DNA sequence: CCAACAATTATACGTTTGTATAATTAAGGA
DNA sequence: TCCTTAATTATACAAACGTATAATTGTTGG
């Protein structure tokens, strides 16, 4: 007499979110190999069969998890912007600082990001998600740069603006990646200050406090 | 009557190298999941049982492969420096261009790098190797920057130089990573020119042709 | 209060995985 | 030349994987 386990119904949205969260947790802790359908189900406190009910294949679930991760990182850098002053230069400065500060620079985020990047070259769905989220972040940065330069009375043709956004994005990416990879080594370095200083020279626009 | 497959004996060193090479090829092509013992053996043109004869466990083989990868990358970067001209500014320029050009920007390199980075937060040995190779690369860049600035008659205190090297390294990392991740999107962009332009502003030192 | 439906669990299947062990064969020294 | 030894192949096995499908159960509208 094995009693069938009781359960509660949850909305589709909540269940998908729970499965995605469980997937990210497992990948962060033990890499992609640890994110098996059975482990994911256990972490989300459901049975493995339910995964197939919401995601046709495990690949779909992983892709959805990647999208959730990337948009989450972008939002982490963007979140404080809305509550900020309307001073364009301060907004850009805050965006830069947030991009090289926790939670973005936490090792967990880096491990997840690396796991995703590893799939990008050969998984079309992952590549599409990555490109979309990359461009979303870059466009956001481009807008902030344009506003800051304009407020300083500088003209900005689109080609130059795009180059600034690409380089600035690359700078922020490289900084948070290394800071997350070897936190001990960067603990004694004021990363926000370094980022602001480099950005100031990149745009020829003072950003430091 | 199935004839047993013929074979030739090889030295331990050669066999281990062949197995490591096969492992890296497979990880680059299909990720860590593709590097099964059977696939590795097939690629190295031996039977799966032989792997266990040289590596007690598959984990040992993967660790050896990562170490080989890291040291190989550093040596490649070091070797490249020696063939450059002795004009300090040209050396820095060539180094920057090489860092955002093939074979560095090939998706294969990015996939292997991402596979390694994914292990860094969880594996102390991997973290040590990564930190050492990162610092080796950064120190090289710092030396090139110092020489170029000095040749231009600029003074450079060590703190500023280190900041320049960190920011420059981050810029190059971010650029080659994205170029390798979404090559289609960057195909129409002159990445070396963009990198040189950004570096020039970062150092306030003209580097473009 | 009941019936219909969707959400969830349960079970099963075929593959593939890493590893263990026994059988064979190439290579070198006596 | 033969005989020993280590390198290599061959076979086997239990565990874990993703997926498919059937059986149940919570929920909601009438």
Coordinates of C-alpha atoms (C1' of nucleotides) in Angstrom, one line a residue:
Chain A
X1 CA 0.0 0.0 0.0
X2 CA 2.0 2.9 -1.2
X3 CA -0.1 6.0 -0.9
X4 CA 0.2 8.3 -3.8
X5 CA 1.9 11.5 -2.8
X6 CA -0.4 14.5 -2.2
X7 CA 0.1 17.6 -4.2
X8 CA -1.2 21.1 -4.8
X9 CA -1.9 22.7 -8.1
X10 CA 0.1 25.8 -9.0
X11 CA -0.4 28.2 -11.8
X12 CA 1.6 27.6 -14.9
X13 CA 3.6 30.7 -14.3
X14 CA 4.6 29.7 -10.8
X15 CA 5.5 26.2 -11.8
X16 CA 7.7 27.2 -14.7
X17 CA 9.4 29.7 -12.4
X18 CA 10.0 27.1 -9.8
X19 CA 11.5 24.7 -12.3
X20 CA 13.7 27.4 -13.8
X21 CA 14.9 28.4 -10.3
X22 CA 15.7 24.8 -9.4
X23 CA 17.6 24.4 -12.7
X24 CA 19.8 27.5 -12.0
X25 CA 20.5 26.5 -8.5
X26 CA 21.7 23.1 -9.5
X27 CA 23.8 24.3 -12.4
X28 CA 25.4 26.9 -10.1
X29 CA 26.2 24.3 -7.4
X30 CA 27.4 21.4 -9.5
X31 CA 27.5 22.4 -13.2
X32 CA 25.2 21.4 -16.0
X33 CA 25.8 17.7 -15.3
X34 CA 24.1 18.1 -11.9
X35 CA 21.0 19.5 -13.4
X36 CA 19.3 16.2 -14.3
X37 CA 15.5 16.1 -14.7
X38 CA 15.2 14.1 -11.5
X39 CA 17.3 16.5 -9.5
X40 CA 15.5 19.5 -10.9
X41 CA 12.2 17.9 -10.0
X42 CA 13.3 17.1 -6.5
X43 CA 14.6 20.6 -5.9
X44 CA 11.3 22.1 -7.2
X45 CA 9.5 19.6 -5.0
X46 CA 7.6 17.9 -7.8
X47 CA 8.0 14.6 -9.7
X48 CA 10.1 14.3 -12.9
X49 CA 7.1 13.8 -15.1
X50 CA 5.9 17.3 -14.5
X51 CA 8.9 18.8 -16.2
X52 CA 7.7 17.3 -19.5
X53 CA 4.3 18.8 -18.9
X54 CA 5.7 22.3 -19.0
X55 CA 8.8 21.9 -21.2
X56 CA 8.7 19.6 -24.2
X57 CA 12.4 18.7 -23.7
X58 CA 15.1 19.3 -21.2
X59 CA 16.9 21.5 -23.7
X60 CA 13.9 23.9 -23.7
X61 CA 14.0 24.1 -19.9
X62 CA 17.7 24.9 -19.9
X63 CA 17.2 27.6 -22.6
X64 CA 14.4 29.2 -20.6
X65 CA 16.7 29.1 -17.5
X66 CA 19.4 30.9 -19.5
X67 CA 17.0 33.6 -20.6
X68 CA 15.8 34.1 -17.0
X69 CA 19.4 34.4 -15.8
X70 CA 20.5 37.0 -18.4
X71 CA 17.4 39.2 -18.0
X72 CA 17.9 38.9 -14.3
X73 CA 21.4 40.2 -14.5
X74 CA 20.4 43.1 -16.8
X75 CA 17.6 44.0 -14.4
X76 CA 20.0 43.9 -11.5
X77 CA 22.1 46.6 -13.1
X78 CA 19.0 48.5 -14.2
X79 CA 16.8 48.2 -11.1
X80 CA 18.1 51.2 -9.3
X81 CA 18.0 53.4 -12.3
X82 CA 14.3 54.2 -12.1
X83 CA 14.4 55.5 -8.6
X84 CA 17.4 57.7 -9.4
X85 CA 17.7 61.3 -10.1
X86 CA 17.2 62.4 -13.7
X87 CA 20.7 63.7 -13.9
X88 CA 22.0 61.7 -16.9
X89 CA 25.5 61.5 -15.8
X90 CA 24.6 60.2 -12.4
X91 CA 22.4 57.6 -14.0
X92 CA 25.2 56.4 -16.2
X93 CA 27.6 56.3 -13.2
X94 CA 25.1 54.3 -11.1
X95 CA 24.6 51.8 -13.9
X96 CA 28.4 51.3 -14.2
X97 CA 28.8 50.8 -10.5
X98 CA 26.0 48.3 -10.3
X99 CA 27.5 46.3 -13.2
X100 CA 30.7 45.6 -11.3
X101 CA 29.1 45.1 -7.8
X102 CA 27.2 42.3 -6.2
X103 CA 25.1 40.5 -7.0
X104 CA 26.5 40.7 -10.5
X105 CA 30.0 39.9 -9.4
X106 CA 29.1 36.9 -7.2
X107 CA 30.8 33.7 -8.2
X108 CA 27.4 32.0 -8.6
X109 CA 26.4 34.4 -11.4
X110 CA 29.7 33.7 -13.1
X111 CA 29.4 30.0 -12.9
X112 CA 25.9 30.2 -14.4
X113 CA 27.0 32.6 -17.1
X114 CA 29.9 30.3 -18.1
X115 CA 27.6 27.3 -18.2
X116 CA 25.4 29.2 -20.6
X117 CA 28.2 30.6 -22.8
X118 CA 29.5 27.1 -23.2
X119 CA 26.2 26.1 -25.0
X120 CA 26.0 29.3 -27.1
X121 CA 28.3 28.3 -30.0
X122 CA 26.4 25.1 -30.9
X123 CA 22.8 25.6 -29.6
X124 CA 20.7 27.9 -31.9
X125 CA 18.1 28.6 -29.3
X126 CA 20.7 29.6 -26.7
X127 CA 22.5 31.7 -29.3
X128 CA 19.3 33.6 -30.0
X129 CA 18.6 34.2 -26.3
X130 CA 22.2 35.3 -25.7
X131 CA 22.2 37.7 -28.6
X132 CA 18.9 39.2 -27.5
X133 CA 19.9 39.8 -23.9
X134 CA 23.3 41.0 -25.0
X135 CA 21.8 43.6 -27.3
X136 CA 19.3 44.6 -24.6
X137 CA 22.0 45.4 -22.2
X138 CA 24.1 47.1 -24.8
X139 CA 21.2 49.2 -26.0
X140 CA 20.5 50.2 -22.4
X141 CA 24.1 51.3 -22.0
X142 CA 24.0 53.1 -25.3
X143 CA 21.0 55.1 -24.2
X144 CA 22.6 56.2 -21.0
X145 CA 25.8 57.2 -22.7
X146 CA 23.9 59.2 -25.3
X147 CA 22.0 61.0 -22.6
X148 CA 25.1 61.8 -20.6
X149 CA 27.0 63.1 -23.6
X150 CA 24.1 65.1 -24.8
X151 CA 23.6 66.7 -21.4
X152 CA 27.3 67.7 -21.6
X153 CA 26.7 69.4 -24.8
X154 CA 28.4 66.8 -26.9
X155 CA 27.2 65.6 -30.3
X156 CA 27.1 61.9 -31.0
X157 CA 26.7 60.2 -34.4
X158 CA 25.3 56.7 -34.3
X159 CA 28.4 55.0 -35.4
X160 CA 30.5 56.5 -32.6
X161 CA 27.8 55.8 -30.1
X162 CA 27.6 52.2 -31.1
X163 CA 31.4 51.8 -30.8
X164 CA 31.3 53.4 -27.3
X165 CA 28.5 51.0 -26.2
X166 CA 30.4 48.0 -27.6
X167 CA 33.7 48.9 -25.9
X168 CA 31.9 50.0 -22.6
X169 CA 30.0 46.8 -22.5
X170 CA 33.1 44.7 -23.1
X171 CA 34.9 46.6 -20.4
X172 CA 32.1 45.9 -17.8
X173 CA 31.9 42.3 -18.9
X174 CA 35.6 41.7 -18.5
X175 CA 35.7 43.3 -15.1
X176 CA 32.8 41.5 -13.5
X177 CA 33.9 38.2 -15.0
X178 CA 37.4 38.4 -13.5
X179 CA 36.1 39.8 -10.2
X180 CA 33.7 36.9 -9.9
X181 CA 36.3 34.4 -11.0
X182 CA 39.0 35.3 -8.4
X183 CA 37.2 37.4 -5.8
X184 CA 40.1 37.1 -3.3
X185 CA 42.4 38.9 -5.7
X186 CA 40.0 41.7 -6.4
X187 CA 38.8 42.2 -2.9
X188 CA 41.4 44.8 -2.2
X189 CA 40.7 46.7 -5.4
X190 CA 38.0 49.4 -5.6
X191 CA 36.4 48.0 -8.8
X192 CA 33.6 50.7 -9.1
X193 CA 36.2 53.4 -9.0
X194 CA 38.4 51.6 -11.5
X195 CA 35.4 51.1 -13.8
X196 CA 34.4 54.7 -13.6
X197 CA 37.9 56.0 -14.2
X198 CA 38.3 53.8 -17.3
X199 CA 34.8 54.8 -18.6
X200 CA 35.6 58.5 -18.1
X201 CA 38.7 58.1 -20.3
X202 CA 36.7 56.0 -22.8
X203 CA 34.1 58.7 -23.2
X204 CA 36.3 61.6 -22.4
X205 CA 33.6 62.5 -19.8
X206 CA 34.3 62.9 -16.1
X207 CA 32.3 60.3 -14.1
X208 CA 34.1 59.9 -10.8
X209 CA 32.6 61.4 -7.6
Chain B
X1 CA 35.1 -15.4 -36.1
X2 CA 35.5 -11.8 -35.3
X3 CA 39.2 -11.0 -35.6
X4 CA 40.5 -9.0 -32.7
X5 CA 41.5 -5.5 -33.8
X6 CA 45.3 -5.1 -34.3
X7 CA 47.1 -2.4 -32.4
X8 CA 50.5 -0.8 -31.9
X9 CA 52.1 -0.1 -28.6
X10 CA 52.8 3.6 -27.8
X11 CA 54.8 5.2 -25.1
X12 CA 53.0 6.3 -22.0
X13 CA 53.7 9.9 -22.7
X14 CA 52.3 9.8 -26.3
X15 CA 49.2 7.9 -25.3
X16 CA 48.4 10.3 -22.5
X17 CA 48.9 13.3 -24.8
X18 CA 46.6 11.7 -27.5
X19 CA 43.9 11.0 -24.9
X20 CA 44.1 14.6 -23.6
X21 CA 44.0 16.0 -27.1
X22 CA 41.0 13.9 -28.0
X23 CA 39.3 15.1 -24.8
X24 CA 39.8 18.8 -25.6
X25 CA 38.6 18.4 -29.2
X26 CA 35.4 16.8 -28.0
X27 CA 34.7 19.3 -25.3
X28 CA 35.3 22.1 -27.9
X29 CA 33.0 20.6 -30.4
X30 CA 30.2 19.4 -28.2
X31 CA 30.8 20.5 -24.6
X32 CA 31.8 18.4 -21.6
X33 CA 28.8 16.1 -22.2
X34 CA 30.2 15.0 -25.5
X35 CA 33.5 13.9 -24.0
X36 CA 32.4 10.4 -23.0
X37 CA 35.0 7.7 -22.4
X38 CA 33.8 5.9 -25.5
X39 CA 34.0 9.1 -27.7
X40 CA 37.4 10.0 -26.4
X41 CA 38.7 6.5 -27.0
X42 CA 37.3 6.5 -30.6
X43 CA 38.9 9.9 -31.3
X44 CA 42.2 8.8 -30.0
X45 CA 41.8 5.6 -32.0
X46 CA 42.0 3.2 -29.0
X47 CA 39.4 1.2 -27.1
X48 CA 37.7 2.6 -24.0
X49 CA 39.4 0.2 -21.7
X50 CA 42.7 1.8 -22.3
X51 CA 41.7 5.1 -20.7
X52 CA 41.4 3.4 -17.4
X53 CA 44.9 2.1 -17.9
X54 CA 46.3 5.6 -18.0
X55 CA 43.8 7.5 -15.8
X56 CA 42.3 6.0 -12.7
X57 CA 39.1 7.9 -13.4
X58 CA 37.6 10.1 -16.0
X59 CA 37.8 13.0 -13.7
X60 CA 41.5 12.6 -13.7
X61 CA 41.6 12.7 -17.4
X62 CA 39.5 15.9 -17.6
X63 CA 41.7 17.6 -15.0
X64 CA 44.8 16.8 -17.0
X65 CA 43.1 18.1 -20.1
X66 CA 42.3 21.4 -18.5
X67 CA 45.8 21.8 -17.2
X68 CA 47.1 21.1 -20.7
X69 CA 44.7 23.7 -22.2
X70 CA 45.7 26.5 -19.8
X71 CA 49.4 26.1 -20.2
X72 CA 49.0 25.8 -23.9
X73 CA 47.1 29.0 -24.1
X74 CA 49.7 30.9 -22.1
X75 CA 52.5 29.6 -24.2
X76 CA 50.8 30.5 -27.4
X77 CA 50.3 34.1 -26.1
X78 CA 53.9 34.3 -24.9
X79 CA 55.4 32.9 -28.2
X80 CA 53.4 35.4 -30.2
X81 CA 55.0 38.3 -28.4
X82 CA 58.5 37.3 -29.3
X83 CA 58.0 37.7 -33.0
X84 CA 56.9 41.3 -32.8
X85 CA 58.8 44.3 -33.7
X86 CA 60.8 46.2 -31.1
X87 CA 58.8 49.5 -31.6
X88 CA 57.0 49.7 -28.2
X89 CA 53.8 51.3 -29.6
X90 CA 53.7 48.8 -32.5
X91 CA 54.2 45.9 -30.2
X92 CA 51.2 47.0 -28.0
X93 CA 49.1 47.6 -31.1
X94 CA 49.9 44.2 -32.6
X95 CA 49.2 42.6 -29.2
X96 CA 45.8 44.3 -29.0
X97 CA 44.9 43.3 -32.6
X98 CA 45.9 39.7 -32.1
X99 CA 43.8 39.5 -28.9
X100 CA 40.6 40.3 -30.9
X101 CA 41.4 38.3 -34.0
X102 CA 41.4 34.6 -34.9
X103 CA 42.3 32.2 -33.6
X104 CA 41.5 33.8 -30.3
X105 CA 38.0 34.9 -31.4
X106 CA 37.1 31.5 -32.8
X107 CA 34.1 29.9 -31.2
X108 CA 36.2 26.8 -30.3
X109 CA 38.5 28.8 -28.0
X110 CA 35.5 30.4 -26.3
X111 CA 33.8 27.1 -25.7
X112 CA 36.9 25.6 -24.2
X113 CA 37.4 28.7 -22.1
X114 CA 33.8 28.8 -20.9
X115 CA 34.1 25.1 -19.9
X116 CA 37.1 25.9 -17.8
X117 CA 35.6 29.1 -16.2
X118 CA 32.6 27.1 -15.2
X119 CA 34.8 24.9 -13.0
X120 CA 36.8 27.8 -11.5
X121 CA 34.4 28.7 -8.7
X122 CA 34.1 25.1 -7.4
X123 CA 37.5 23.7 -8.0
X124 CA 40.4 25.1 -6.0
X125 CA 43.0 23.6 -8.4
X126 CA 41.3 25.2 -11.4
X127 CA 41.1 28.5 -9.6
X128 CA 44.8 28.4 -8.9
X129 CA 45.6 27.7 -12.6
X130 CA 43.2 30.4 -13.7
X131 CA 44.6 33.0 -11.4
X132 CA 48.2 32.3 -12.5
X133 CA 47.4 32.4 -16.2
X134 CA 45.3 35.5 -15.8
X135 CA 48.0 37.4 -14.0
X136 CA 50.6 36.2 -16.5
X137 CA 48.6 37.7 -19.3
X138 CA 47.9 40.9 -17.5
X139 CA 51.5 41.4 -16.5
X140 CA 52.5 41.0 -20.1
X141 CA 49.9 43.6 -21.1
X142 CA 51.1 45.9 -18.3
X143 CA 54.7 45.6 -19.6
X144 CA 53.7 46.5 -23.1
X145 CA 51.7 49.5 -21.8
X146 CA 54.5 50.7 -19.7
X147 CA 57.0 50.5 -22.6
X148 CA 54.6 52.3 -25.0
X149 CA 53.9 55.1 -22.5
X150 CA 57.5 55.5 -21.6
X151 CA 58.5 55.7 -25.2
X152 CA 56.0 58.5 -25.6
X153 CA 57.7 60.3 -22.7
X154 CA 54.9 59.6 -20.2
X155 CA 55.5 58.8 -16.5
X156 CA 53.7 55.9 -15.1
X157 CA 53.3 55.2 -11.4
X158 CA 52.6 51.5 -10.6
X159 CA 49.0 52.0 -9.3
X160 CA 47.9 53.8 -12.5
X161 CA 49.7 51.2 -14.6
X162 CA 48.0 48.4 -12.8
X163 CA 44.6 50.1 -13.3
X164 CA 45.3 50.5 -17.0
X165 CA 46.3 46.8 -17.3
X166 CA 43.2 45.6 -15.5
X167 CA 40.9 47.8 -17.6
X168 CA 42.7 47.0 -20.8
X169 CA 42.6 43.3 -20.1
X170 CA 38.9 43.5 -19.3
X171 CA 38.2 45.3 -22.5
X172 CA 40.0 42.7 -24.6
X173 CA 38.3 39.9 -22.7
X174 CA 34.9 41.3 -23.2
X175 CA 35.5 42.0 -26.9
X176 CA 36.8 38.6 -27.9
X177 CA 34.2 36.8 -25.8
X178 CA 31.3 38.5 -27.6
X179 CA 32.9 38.3 -31.0
X180 CA 33.3 34.5 -30.5
X181 CA 29.8 34.1 -29.0
X182 CA 27.9 35.8 -31.8
X183 CA 30.3 36.0 -34.8
X184 CA 27.5 36.8 -37.2
X185 CA 26.7 39.9 -35.4
X186 CA 30.3 41.1 -35.3
X187 CA 31.3 40.1 -38.8
X188 CA 30.5 43.5 -40.1
X189 CA 32.4 45.3 -37.4
X190 CA 36.1 46.1 -37.6
X191 CA 36.9 44.8 -34.2
X192 CA 40.7 45.5 -34.2
X193 CA 40.0 49.1 -35.2
X194 CA 37.4 49.4 -32.4
X195 CA 39.7 47.9 -29.9
X196 CA 42.6 50.2 -30.9
X197 CA 40.4 53.2 -30.8
X198 CA 39.1 52.3 -27.3
X199 CA 42.6 51.6 -26.0
X200 CA 43.9 54.9 -27.4
X201 CA 41.3 56.7 -25.3
X202 CA 41.9 54.5 -22.3
X203 CA 45.6 55.3 -22.3
X204 CA 45.3 58.7 -24.0
X205 CA 47.9 57.5 -26.5
X206 CA 47.2 57.2 -30.2
X207 CA 47.4 53.6 -31.5
X208 CA 45.4 53.6 -34.7
X209 CA 47.2 53.2 -38.0
Chain C
dC1 C1' -22.7 18.3 -5.2
dC2 C1' -21.1 16.5 -9.2
dA3 C1' -18.9 16.1 -13.5
dA4 C1' -15.3 17.3 -16.7
dC5 C1' -10.7 18.7 -17.3
dA6 C1' -6.2 19.8 -16.5
dA7 C1' -2.4 19.2 -13.3
dT8 C1' 0.4 15.9 -11.2
dT9 C1' 2.1 11.4 -10.0
dA10 C1' 3.6 6.8 -11.1
dT11 C1' 5.7 3.4 -13.8
dA12 C1' 8.2 1.7 -17.5
dC13 C1' 11.5 1.6 -21.4
dG14 C1' 15.5 1.8 -24.2
dT15 C1' 20.2 4.2 -24.2
dT16 C1' 24.2 5.6 -22.6
dT17 C1' 27.2 6.3 -19.1
dG18 C1' 31.6 5.1 -16.1
dT19 C1' 33.9 1.3 -14.5
dA20 C1' 35.5 -3.4 -13.5
dT21 C1' 37.6 -7.6 -15.1
dA22 C1' 39.1 -11.2 -18.1
dA23 C1' 41.2 -12.4 -22.5
dT24 C1' 44.7 -11.5 -26.0
dT25 C1' 48.7 -9.6 -28.3
dA26 C1' 52.7 -6.8 -29.4
dA27 C1' 57.5 -6.0 -28.0
dG28 C1' 62.0 -6.8 -25.9
dG29 C1' 65.4 -9.5 -23.3
dA30 C1' 67.6 -14.0 -22.2
Chain D
dT1 C1' 63.8 -18.2 -30.8
dC2 C1' 60.9 -18.2 -27.0
dC3 C1' 59.1 -16.5 -23.0
dT4 C1' 57.8 -13.0 -20.0
dT5 C1' 55.5 -8.8 -19.2
dA6 C1' 53.0 -4.9 -19.9
dA7 C1' 49.9 -2.7 -23.2
dT8 C1' 45.7 -3.2 -25.4
dT9 C1' 41.3 -5.2 -26.6
dA10 C1' 36.9 -7.3 -25.5
dT11 C1' 33.1 -8.2 -22.7
dA12 C1' 30.1 -7.4 -19.0
dC13 C1' 27.4 -4.8 -15.5
dA14 C1' 24.9 -1.8 -12.5
dA15 C1' 23.4 2.9 -12.3
dA16 C1' 21.6 7.0 -14.2
dC17 C1' 19.9 9.4 -17.9
dG18 C1' 15.9 11.5 -20.9
dT19 C1' 11.6 10.5 -22.4
dA20 C1' 7.1 8.3 -23.2
dT21 C1' 2.6 7.0 -21.4
dA22 C1' -0.9 5.5 -18.3
dA23 C1' -3.1 6.2 -13.8
dT24 C1' -4.7 9.4 -10.4
dT25 C1' -6.1 13.5 -8.1
dG26 C1' -7.0 18.4 -7.1
dT27 C1' -9.7 22.2 -8.9
dT28 C1' -13.4 24.7 -10.9
dG29 C1' -17.9 25.8 -13.3
dG30 C1' -22.5 24.5 -13.6

